[in-house]
PDB file of C-alpha atoms and ligand atoms in Angstrom:
ATOM      1  CA  MET A   1     -44.124  49.365  41.889  1.00 61.00           C
ATOM      2  CA  THR A   2     -44.624  47.136  39.252  1.00 88.00           C
ATOM      3  CA  TYR A   3     -41.600  45.566  37.282  1.00 94.00           C
ATOM      4  CA  PRO A   4     -42.416  43.865  33.777  1.00 96.00           C
ATOM      5  CA  LEU A   5     -40.267  40.032  33.570  1.00 97.00           C
ATOM      6  CA  THR A   6     -37.274  41.431  32.111  1.00 98.00           C
ATOM      7  CA  ALA A   7     -34.850  39.215  30.001  1.00 98.00           C
ATOM      8  CA  LEU A   8     -31.201  41.285  30.702  1.00 98.00           C
ATOM      9  CA  ILE A   9     -29.104  40.410  28.084  1.00 98.00           C
ATOM     10  CA  SER A  10     -25.175  41.433  27.635  1.00 98.00           C
ATOM     11  CA  ASP A  11     -22.069  41.152  25.095  1.00 98.00           C
ATOM     12  CA  LEU A  12     -23.467  39.565  22.691  1.00 98.00           C
ATOM     13  CA  HIS A  13     -20.683  40.179  20.336  1.00 98.00           C
ATOM     14  CA  SER A  14     -22.186  39.871  16.991  1.00 98.00           C
ATOM     15  CA  ASN A  15     -22.562  36.119  17.578  1.00 98.00           C
ATOM     16  CA  LEU A  16     -25.888  35.404  15.653  1.00 98.00           C
ATOM     17  CA  PRO A  17     -26.620  32.074  16.705  1.00 98.00           C
ATOM     18  CA  ALA A  18     -26.109  32.709  20.510  1.00 98.00           C
ATOM     19  CA  LEU A  19     -28.521  35.865  20.237  1.00 98.00           C
ATOM     20  CA  THR A  20     -31.102  34.212  18.088  1.00 98.00           C
ATOM     21  CA  THR A  21     -31.052  31.107  20.823  1.00 98.00           C
ATOM     22  CA  ALA A  22     -31.426  33.359  23.664  1.00 98.00           C
ATOM     23  CA  LEU A  23     -34.042  35.710  22.545  1.00 98.00           C
ATOM     24  CA  ARG A  24     -36.402  32.518  21.628  1.00 98.00           C
ATOM     25  CA  ASP A  25     -35.412  31.373  25.149  1.00 98.00           C
ATOM     26  CA  ALA A  26     -36.617  34.478  27.137  1.00 98.00           C
ATOM     27  CA  ARG A  27     -39.705  34.616  24.884  1.00 96.00           C
ATOM     28  CA  GLU A  28     -40.655  31.320  25.697  1.00 97.00           C
ATOM     29  CA  ARG A  29     -40.340  32.272  29.240  1.00 97.00           C
ATOM     30  CA  GLY A  30     -42.753  35.083  28.806  1.00 96.00           C
ATOM     31  CA  ALA A  31     -40.334  37.974  28.685  1.00 97.00           C
ATOM     32  CA  GLU A  32     -42.401  41.281  28.364  1.00 97.00           C
ATOM     33  CA  ARG A  33     -39.207  42.776  27.636  1.00 97.00           C
ATOM     34  CA  PHE A  34     -35.582  42.929  26.553  1.00 98.00           C
ATOM     35  CA  VAL A  35     -32.832  45.202  28.381  1.00 98.00           C
ATOM     36  CA  CYS A  36     -29.536  45.074  26.788  1.00 98.00           C
ATOM     37  CA  LEU A  37     -26.287  46.095  28.940  1.00 98.00           C
ATOM     38  CA  GLY A  38     -23.965  46.706  25.395  1.00 98.00           C
ATOM     39  CA  ASP A  39     -21.698  45.012  23.208  1.00 98.00           C
ATOM     40  CA  VAL A  40     -24.011  44.347  20.670  1.00 98.00           C
ATOM     41  CA  ILE A  41     -21.097  44.218  18.413  1.00 97.00           C
ATOM     42  CA  GLY A  42     -17.221  43.655  18.395  1.00 95.00           C
ATOM     43  CA  TYR A  43     -15.045  40.080  18.106  1.00 95.00           C
ATOM     44  CA  GLY A  44     -17.941  38.111  16.284  1.00 97.00           C
ATOM     45  CA  ALA A  45     -19.085  38.019  12.273  1.00 97.00           C
ATOM     46  CA  ARG A  46     -22.477  39.004  12.249  1.00 98.00           C
ATOM     47  CA  PRO A  47     -22.558  43.026  13.802  1.00 98.00           C
ATOM     48  CA  THR A  48     -25.035  44.132  11.509  1.00 97.00           C
ATOM     49  CA  GLU A  49     -27.389  41.283  12.008  1.00 97.00           C
ATOM     50  CA  CYS A  50     -27.109  41.570  16.076  1.00 98.00           C
ATOM     51  CA  LEU A  51     -27.972  44.783  15.653  1.00 98.00           C
ATOM     52  CA  GLU A  52     -31.629  44.133  13.725  1.00 96.00           C
ATOM     53  CA  LEU A  53     -32.123  41.773  16.306  1.00 97.00           C
ATOM     54  CA  VAL A  54     -31.422  43.917  19.027  1.00 98.00           C
ATOM     55  CA  ILE A  55     -33.094  47.182  17.796  1.00 97.00           C
ATOM     56  CA  ASP A  56     -36.620  45.089  16.972  1.00 96.00           C
ATOM     57  CA  ALA A  57     -36.212  43.288  20.159  1.00 96.00           C
ATOM     58  CA  ILE A  58     -36.026  46.363  22.616  1.00 97.00           C
ATOM     59  CA  ALA A  59     -39.176  47.958  20.159  1.00 96.00           C
ATOM     60  CA  GLY A  60     -41.301  46.006  21.445  1.00 89.00           C
ATOM     61  CA  ALA A  61     -43.224  46.105  18.234  1.00 78.00           C
ATOM     62  CA  ASP A  62     -44.011  42.201  18.960  1.00 80.00           C
ATOM     63  CA  GLY A  63     -46.318  43.032  21.577  1.00 85.00           C
ATOM     64  CA  ARG A  64     -43.998  43.125  24.446  1.00 91.00           C
ATOM     65  CA  LYS A  65     -42.792  46.126  26.376  1.00 95.00           C
ATOM     66  CA  PRO A  66     -40.356  48.530  24.443  1.00 95.00           C
ATOM     67  CA  GLY A  67     -36.847  48.065  26.541  1.00 97.00           C
ATOM     68  CA  LEU A  68     -33.384  49.515  26.145  1.00 97.00           C
ATOM     69  CA  CYS A  69     -30.025  49.099  25.177  1.00 98.00           C
ATOM     70  CA  LEU A  70     -26.646  50.648  26.753  1.00 98.00           C
ATOM     71  CA  GLN A  71     -23.694  51.723  25.326  1.00 98.00           C
ATOM     72  CA  GLY A  72     -21.142  49.117  25.912  1.00 97.00           C
ATOM     73  CA  ASN A  73     -17.161  49.665  25.434  1.00 96.00           C
ATOM     74  CA  HIS A  74     -17.453  48.524  22.395  1.00 96.00           C
ATOM     75  CA  GLU A  75     -19.692  50.417  20.765  1.00 97.00           C
ATOM     76  CA  TYR A  76     -17.855  53.512  22.233  1.00 96.00           C
ATOM     77  CA  ALA A  77     -14.784  52.059  19.993  1.00 95.00           C
ATOM     78  CA  VAL A  78     -16.756  52.165  16.667  1.00 96.00           C
ATOM     79  CA  LEU A  79     -17.831  55.196  17.550  1.00 95.00           C
ATOM     80  CA  SER A  80     -14.674  56.899  18.134  1.00 90.00           C
ATOM     81  CA  SER A  81     -11.439  54.437  18.210  1.00 81.00           C
ATOM     82  CA  GLY A  82     -10.391  51.397  19.292  1.00 78.00           C
ATOM     83  CA  GLU A  83      -6.825  52.388  20.374  1.00 82.00           C
ATOM     84  CA  ASP A  84      -6.992  50.832  23.614  1.00 85.00           C
ATOM     85  CA  PHE A  85      -8.193  47.443  22.705  1.00 87.00           C
ATOM     86  CA  ASN A  86      -5.457  44.920  22.105  1.00 89.00           C
ATOM     87  CA  PRO A  87      -5.061  44.005  18.532  1.00 88.00           C
ATOM     88  CA  ASN A  88      -7.403  41.167  18.341  1.00 85.00           C
ATOM     89  CA  ALA A  89     -10.209  43.698  19.461  1.00 86.00           C
ATOM     90  CA  ARG A  90      -8.767  46.389  17.413  1.00 89.00           C
ATOM     91  CA  ARG A  91      -9.007  44.465  14.160  1.00 90.00           C
ATOM     92  CA  ALA A  92     -12.392  42.924  15.117  1.00 90.00           C
ATOM     93  CA  ILE A  93     -13.594  46.709  15.832  1.00 93.00           C
ATOM     94  CA  ASP A  94     -12.315  48.162  12.335  1.00 94.00           C
ATOM     95  CA  TRP A  95     -13.329  45.574  10.751  1.00 96.00           C
ATOM     96  CA  THR A  96     -17.076  45.999  12.416  1.00 97.00           C
ATOM     97  CA  ARG A  97     -16.861  49.584  11.462  1.00 96.00           C
ATOM     98  CA  ASP A  98     -16.714  48.489   7.874  1.00 96.00           C
ATOM     99  CA  GLN A  99     -19.652  46.174   8.056  1.00 97.00           C
ATOM    100  CA  ILE A 100     -21.605  48.997   9.532  1.00 97.00           C
ATOM    101  CA  ASN A 101     -21.019  51.484   6.540  1.00 97.00           C
ATOM    102  CA  HIS A 102     -21.218  49.096   4.082  1.00 96.00           C
ATOM    103  CA  GLY A 103     -25.294  48.968   5.459  1.00 94.00           C
ATOM    104  CA  GLY A 104     -26.350  45.574   6.449  1.00 90.00           C
ATOM    105  CA  PRO A 105     -27.609  43.038   4.350  1.00 86.00           C
ATOM    106  CA  THR A 106     -29.858  44.908   2.350  1.00 90.00           C
ATOM    107  CA  GLY A 107     -26.974  47.793   1.792  1.00 91.00           C
ATOM    108  CA  ASP A 108     -29.138  50.398   2.785  1.00 94.00           C
ATOM    109  CA  LYS A 109     -28.904  50.326   6.856  1.00 96.00           C
ATOM    110  CA  ALA A 110     -25.348  52.387   7.706  1.00 97.00           C
ATOM    111  CA  LEU A 111     -27.491  55.497   8.721  1.00 97.00           C
ATOM    112  CA  THR A 112     -29.909  53.121  10.497  1.00 97.00           C
ATOM    113  CA  TYR A 113     -27.122  51.540  12.565  1.00 97.00           C
ATOM    114  CA  TRP A 114     -25.068  54.801  12.747  1.00 98.00           C
ATOM    115  CA  ASP A 115     -28.107  56.650  14.563  1.00 97.00           C
ATOM    116  CA  PHE A 116     -28.724  53.721  17.012  1.00 98.00           C
ATOM    117  CA  LEU A 117     -25.339  53.191  18.023  1.00 98.00           C
ATOM    118  CA  GLY A 118     -24.717  57.364  18.732  1.00 97.00           C
ATOM    119  CA  GLY A 119     -27.998  57.541  20.766  1.00 98.00           C
ATOM    120  CA  LEU A 120     -27.125  54.876  23.340  1.00 98.00           C
ATOM    121  CA  GLU A 121     -26.745  56.048  26.703  1.00 97.00           C
ATOM    122  CA  PRO A 122     -24.094  54.637  28.814  1.00 96.00           C
ATOM    123  CA  PHE A 123     -26.074  54.235  32.339  1.00 98.00           C
ATOM    124  CA  ALA A 124     -29.913  54.190  33.211  1.00 98.00           C
ATOM    125  CA  MET A 125     -32.100  54.501  36.064  1.00 97.00           C
ATOM    126  CA  GLU A 126     -36.271  53.182  36.704  1.00 96.00           C
ATOM    127  CA  PRO A 127     -38.023  52.065  39.749  1.00 93.00           C
ATOM    128  CA  GLY A 128     -36.752  48.706  40.195  1.00 92.00           C
ATOM    129  CA  ALA A 129     -33.330  48.750  38.874  1.00 96.00           C
ATOM    130  CA  MET A 130     -30.156  50.702  37.644  1.00 97.00           C
ATOM    131  CA  TYR A 131     -28.352  49.499  34.309  1.00 98.00           C
ATOM    132  CA  ALA A 132     -24.322  50.061  33.386  1.00 98.00           C
ATOM    133  CA  HIS A 133     -22.354  48.630  30.954  1.00 98.00           C
ATOM    134  CA  GLY A 134     -19.511  48.115  33.465  1.00 98.00           C
ATOM    135  CA  SER A 135     -20.133  49.030  36.834  1.00 98.00           C
ATOM    136  CA  PRO A 136     -22.154  51.873  38.072  1.00 98.00           C
ATOM    137  CA  ARG A 137     -19.165  54.674  38.770  1.00 98.00           C
ATOM    138  CA  ASP A 138     -17.789  53.950  35.454  1.00 97.00           C
ATOM    139  CA  PRO A 139     -20.390  52.624  33.255  1.00 97.00           C
ATOM    140  CA  VAL A 140     -18.759  52.388  30.407  1.00 95.00           C
ATOM    141  CA  ARG A 141     -15.273  50.363  31.208  1.00 94.00           C
ATOM    142  CA  GLU A 142     -14.796  49.673  34.695  1.00 97.00           C
ATOM    143  CA  TYR A 143     -14.923  45.732  35.176  1.00 97.00           C
ATOM    144  CA  LEU A 144     -16.392  43.954  37.902  1.00 97.00           C
ATOM    145  CA  LEU A 145     -14.296  40.737  38.015  1.00 97.00           C
ATOM    146  CA  PRO A 146     -14.846  37.926  40.784  1.00 96.00           C
ATOM    147  CA  ARG A 147     -11.844  38.974  42.344  1.00 97.00           C
ATOM    148  CA  ASP A 148     -13.447  42.325  43.139  1.00 97.00           C
ATOM    149  CA  ALA A 149     -15.780  40.955  46.002  1.00 96.00           C
ATOM    150  CA  ARG A 150     -12.506  41.121  47.926  1.00 96.00           C
ATOM    151  CA  ASP A 151     -12.013  44.439  47.144  1.00 97.00           C
ATOM    152  CA  SER A 152     -13.777  46.221  49.572  1.00 96.00           C
ATOM    153  CA  ALA A 153     -12.683  50.103  48.345  1.00 97.00           C
ATOM    154  CA  LYS A 154     -13.753  49.159  44.572  1.00 98.00           C
ATOM    155  CA  MET A 155     -17.000  47.727  45.261  1.00 98.00           C
ATOM    156  CA  GLN A 156     -17.976  50.104  48.098  1.00 97.00           C
ATOM    157  CA  ALA A 157     -17.015  53.214  46.052  1.00 98.00           C
ATOM    158  CA  ASN A 158     -19.806  51.435  43.436  1.00 98.00           C
ATOM    159  CA  PHE A 159     -22.183  50.969  46.281  1.00 97.00           C
ATOM    160  CA  ASP A 160     -21.839  54.273  47.411  1.00 97.00           C
ATOM    161  CA  ARG A 161     -22.559  55.504  43.650  1.00 97.00           C
ATOM    162  CA  MET A 162     -25.891  53.743  43.823  1.00 96.00           C
ATOM    163  CA  ARG A 163     -26.587  55.128  47.178  1.00 95.00           C
ATOM    164  CA  ALA A 164     -25.955  59.109  45.812  1.00 96.00           C
ATOM    165  CA  LEU A 165     -28.083  58.399  42.822  1.00 96.00           C
ATOM    166  CA  ASP A 166     -31.194  56.467  44.746  1.00 94.00           C
ATOM    167  CA  PRO A 167     -30.770  57.245  48.159  1.00 91.00           C
ATOM    168  CA  GLU A 168     -34.463  55.562  48.813  1.00 88.00           C
ATOM    169  CA  GLY A 169     -33.051  52.600  47.756  1.00 85.00           C
ATOM    170  CA  HIS A 170     -35.882  51.985  45.033  1.00 88.00           C
ATOM    171  CA  SER A 171     -33.551  50.770  42.627  1.00 90.00           C
ATOM    172  CA  GLY A 172     -31.512  48.455  45.070  1.00 92.00           C
ATOM    173  CA  VAL A 173     -29.936  46.592  42.097  1.00 96.00           C
ATOM    174  CA  CYS A 174     -27.444  47.441  39.192  1.00 97.00           C
ATOM    175  CA  PHE A 175     -27.341  45.031  36.402  1.00 98.00           C
ATOM    176  CA  VAL A 176     -24.069  45.049  34.597  1.00 98.00           C
ATOM    177  CA  GLY A 177     -21.995  42.908  31.796  1.00 98.00           C
ATOM    178  CA  HIS A 178     -18.738  43.664  30.639  1.00 98.00           C
ATOM    179  CA  SER A 179     -16.846  41.114  32.378  1.00 98.00           C
ATOM    180  CA  HIS A 180     -18.648  38.271  30.675  1.00 98.00           C
ATOM    181  CA  VAL A 181     -19.266  36.497  33.980  1.00 98.00           C
ATOM    182  CA  PRO A 182     -21.973  35.974  35.679  1.00 98.00           C
ATOM    183  CA  GLY A 183     -22.438  36.449  39.218  1.00 97.00           C
ATOM    184  CA  ILE A 184     -24.294  38.821  42.386  1.00 96.00           C
ATOM    185  CA  PHE A 185     -22.158  41.139  44.345  1.00 97.00           C
ATOM    186  CA  TYR A 186     -23.935  42.358  48.104  1.00 95.00           C
ATOM    187  CA  GLU A 187     -23.136  45.128  49.780  1.00 94.00           C
ATOM    188  CA  ASP A 188     -22.413  43.409  52.358  1.00 93.00           C
ATOM    189  CA  GLY A 189     -19.213  41.890  50.972  1.00 94.00           C
ATOM    190  CA  ARG A 190     -21.141  38.580  50.578  1.00 94.00           C
ATOM    191  CA  TYR A 191     -20.562  37.349  46.252  1.00 96.00           C
ATOM    192  CA  TYR A 192     -22.488  34.461  44.585  1.00 94.00           C
ATOM    193  CA  ARG A 193     -21.384  32.719  41.517  1.00 95.00           C
ATOM    194  CA  PRO A 194     -24.068  30.549  39.906  1.00 95.00           C
ATOM    195  CA  LYS A 195     -22.682  27.656  38.313  1.00 91.00           C
ATOM    196  CA  GLY A 196     -25.232  26.736  35.742  1.00 93.00           C
ATOM    197  CA  SER A 197     -28.650  27.932  35.121  1.00 94.00           C
ATOM    198  CA  GLU A 198     -29.942  28.268  38.700  1.00 92.00           C
ATOM    199  CA  GLY A 199     -32.780  30.113  39.636  1.00 88.00           C
ATOM    200  CA  PRO A 200     -35.180  32.055  40.915  1.00 91.00           C
ATOM    201  CA  TYR A 201     -33.142  33.247  43.093  1.00 89.00           C
ATOM    202  CA  ASP A 202     -34.894  35.911  45.719  1.00 88.00           C
ATOM    203  CA  LEU A 203     -32.500  39.431  45.609  1.00 84.00           C
ATOM    204  CA  GLY A 204     -34.348  39.864  49.105  1.00 75.00           C
ATOM    205  CA  ALA A 205     -34.616  43.447  50.672  1.00 69.00           C
ATOM    206  CA  LEU A 206     -32.254  45.536  48.333  1.00 69.00           C
ATOM    207  CA  ALA A 207     -33.234  48.910  49.569  1.00 66.00           C
ATOM    208  CA  ARG A 208     -31.397  47.876  52.987  1.00 72.00           C
ATOM    209  CA  CYS A 209     -28.970  45.760  51.206  1.00 82.00           C
ATOM    210  CA  ARG A 210     -27.708  46.482  47.405  1.00 93.00           C
ATOM    211  CA  ALA A 211     -26.794  44.383  44.991  1.00 96.00           C
ATOM    212  CA  ILE A 212     -24.945  44.731  41.561  1.00 97.00           C
ATOM    213  CA  VAL A 213     -25.735  41.506  39.301  1.00 97.00           C
ATOM    214  CA  ASN A 214     -23.470  40.723  36.234  1.00 98.00           C
ATOM    215  CA  VAL A 215     -25.593  39.051  33.518  1.00 98.00           C
ATOM    216  CA  GLY A 216     -22.461  37.181  31.955  1.00 98.00           C
ATOM    217  CA  SER A 217     -22.023  37.167  28.202  1.00 98.00           C
ATOM    218  CA  VAL A 218     -24.761  35.762  25.508  1.00 98.00           C
ATOM    219  CA  GLY A 219     -22.195  35.864  22.706  1.00 98.00           C
ATOM    220  CA  GLN A 220     -18.880  35.132  24.620  1.00 98.00           C
ATOM    221  CA  PRO A 221     -18.259  33.909  27.527  1.00 98.00           C
ATOM    222  CA  ARG A 222     -15.493  33.983  29.735  1.00 97.00           C
ATOM    223  CA  ASP A 223     -16.226  31.817  32.983  1.00 96.00           C
ATOM    224  CA  GLY A 224     -15.009  28.730  31.724  1.00 96.00           C
ATOM    225  CA  ASP A 225     -18.800  27.469  30.132  1.00 97.00           C
ATOM    226  CA  ARG A 226     -19.145  28.245  26.790  1.00 98.00           C
ATOM    227  CA  ARG A 227     -22.887  28.023  27.369  1.00 98.00           C
ATOM    228  CA  LEU A 228     -24.302  31.623  26.651  1.00 98.00           C
ATOM    229  CA  ALA A 229     -25.741  33.322  29.694  1.00 98.00           C
ATOM    230  CA  TYR A 230     -28.447  35.731  30.271  1.00 98.00           C
ATOM    231  CA  VAL A 231     -30.630  36.620  33.715  1.00 98.00           C
ATOM    232  CA  MET A 232     -34.556  36.953  34.066  1.00 98.00           C
ATOM    233  CA  PHE A 233     -35.550  39.582  36.601  1.00 96.00           C
ATOM    234  CA  ASP A 234     -39.295  39.750  37.697  1.00 95.00           C
ATOM    235  CA  GLY A 235     -38.305  42.991  40.226  1.00 92.00           C
ATOM    236  CA  ARG A 236     -37.388  40.863  42.886  1.00 89.00           C
ATOM    237  CA  SER A 237     -36.651  37.193  41.923  1.00 93.00           C
ATOM    238  CA  LEU A 238     -33.969  36.705  39.630  1.00 95.00           C
ATOM    239  CA  THR A 239     -33.064  33.658  37.313  1.00 97.00           C
ATOM    240  CA  PHE A 240     -29.430  32.651  35.448  1.00 97.00           C
ATOM    241  CA  VAL A 241     -29.906  31.261  32.295  1.00 98.00           C
ATOM    242  CA  ARG A 242     -27.251  29.052  30.714  1.00 98.00           C
ATOM    243  CA  LEU A 243     -28.061  27.334  27.285  1.00 98.00           C
ATOM    244  CA  ASP A 244     -25.995  25.609  24.461  1.00 98.00           C
ATOM    245  CA  TYR A 245     -26.355  26.937  21.118  1.00 98.00           C
ATOM    246  CA  ASP A 246     -25.003  25.968  17.631  1.00 98.00           C
ATOM    247  CA  LEU A 247     -21.228  27.528  18.784  1.00 97.00           C
ATOM    248  CA  THR A 248     -19.963  25.443  15.302  1.00 98.00           C
ATOM    249  CA  THR A 249     -21.873  27.626  12.909  1.00 98.00           C
ATOM    250  CA  ALA A 250     -20.575  30.783  15.411  1.00 98.00           C
ATOM    251  CA  GLN A 251     -17.051  29.687  14.744  1.00 98.00           C
ATOM    252  CA  GLU A 252     -17.325  29.281  11.302  1.00 98.00           C
ATOM    253  CA  HIS A 253     -19.251  32.621  10.712  1.00 98.00           C
ATOM    254  CA  ILE A 254     -15.769  34.064  12.181  1.00 98.00           C
ATOM    255  CA  ARG A 255     -13.034  31.913  10.278  1.00 98.00           C
ATOM    256  CA  ALA A 256     -14.992  32.712   6.959  1.00 98.00           C
ATOM    257  CA  VAL A 257     -14.242  36.231   7.632  1.00 97.00           C
ATOM    258  CA  SER A 258     -10.021  37.061   7.018  1.00 95.00           C
ATOM    259  CA  GLU A 259      -9.717  40.109   9.157  1.00 95.00           C
ATOM    260  CA  LEU A 260     -11.040  37.876  12.070  1.00 96.00           C
ATOM    261  CA  PRO A 261      -8.270  36.284  14.148  1.00 94.00           C
ATOM    262  CA  GLY A 262      -8.855  32.467  14.475  1.00 95.00           C
ATOM    263  CA  HIS A 263      -8.473  33.300  18.101  1.00 95.00           C
ATOM    264  CA  LEU A 264     -12.096  34.645  18.642  1.00 95.00           C
ATOM    265  CA  ALA A 265     -13.479  31.398  17.366  1.00 97.00           C
ATOM    266  CA  ASP A 266     -11.515  29.276  19.173  1.00 97.00           C
ATOM    267  CA  ARG A 267     -11.890  31.225  23.042  1.00 97.00           C
ATOM    268  CA  LEU A 268     -15.971  30.828  22.374  1.00 98.00           C
ATOM    269  CA  ALA A 269     -15.365  26.849  22.502  1.00 97.00           C
ATOM    270  CA  LEU A 270     -13.314  27.367  26.027  1.00 96.00           C
ATOM    271  CA  GLY A 271     -15.594  29.666  27.203  1.00 97.00           C
ATOM    272  CA  GLN A 272     -12.778  32.341  28.080  1.00 93.00           C
TER     273      GLN A 272
HETATM  274 FE1  FE2 B   1     -17.620  42.950  26.061  1.00 51.97          FE
END
């Protein structure tokens, strides 16, 4: 089994400066493809620009392998409704829907964006790994937070789902996002939370001890660290990456849009 050196990005949340920095850094590290775990949009002020970059990155048109993008809960909400979102997130999703309908910078891409968003799947599996936005058993909505490492029933239900999908353990790791907090949950109950850029980190024999890896968030980290987060993985070794980006510009983008609550800019500086 050959697994390409893959950059796993998630929860970009329309943060163009963060996404641009993450993509450039991953390319410099030799990423052979990109896998995006969803929530390209929502919260931030550059949804169509981020969609363009993700569509381009996963196409592999620059000599890299084709990648994939999953549906996150914000993609689901923009396609349906944000009625279960909090007021700030709902205002952002309604504004994002308008931006997509306006067709992006050139004004003619609305159908391209809606086709892309409508075609996203909530879960994917291949030799070497599984992918979900939230969790293996509830790919779009379930959060896996650090405190869940102590919730053995919840974690075991998710590992049972992985085992049912892949009894032989060929895809013993599931990459997720959604909580915006990077970390590794092991099936034996261990939980590992990186304190910054760390790795390469050997995931070990995943057929015997499965793992769920949260790759963190590129566009809106929530672990108290304002730096963008993503993961590089080569099929066995994993590197957690944290990077500064042009946070001030991302905040200015949000504050320039009257429909977006200022709190969405403030929280970027807090990493919350
Ligand atoms: Fe998210």
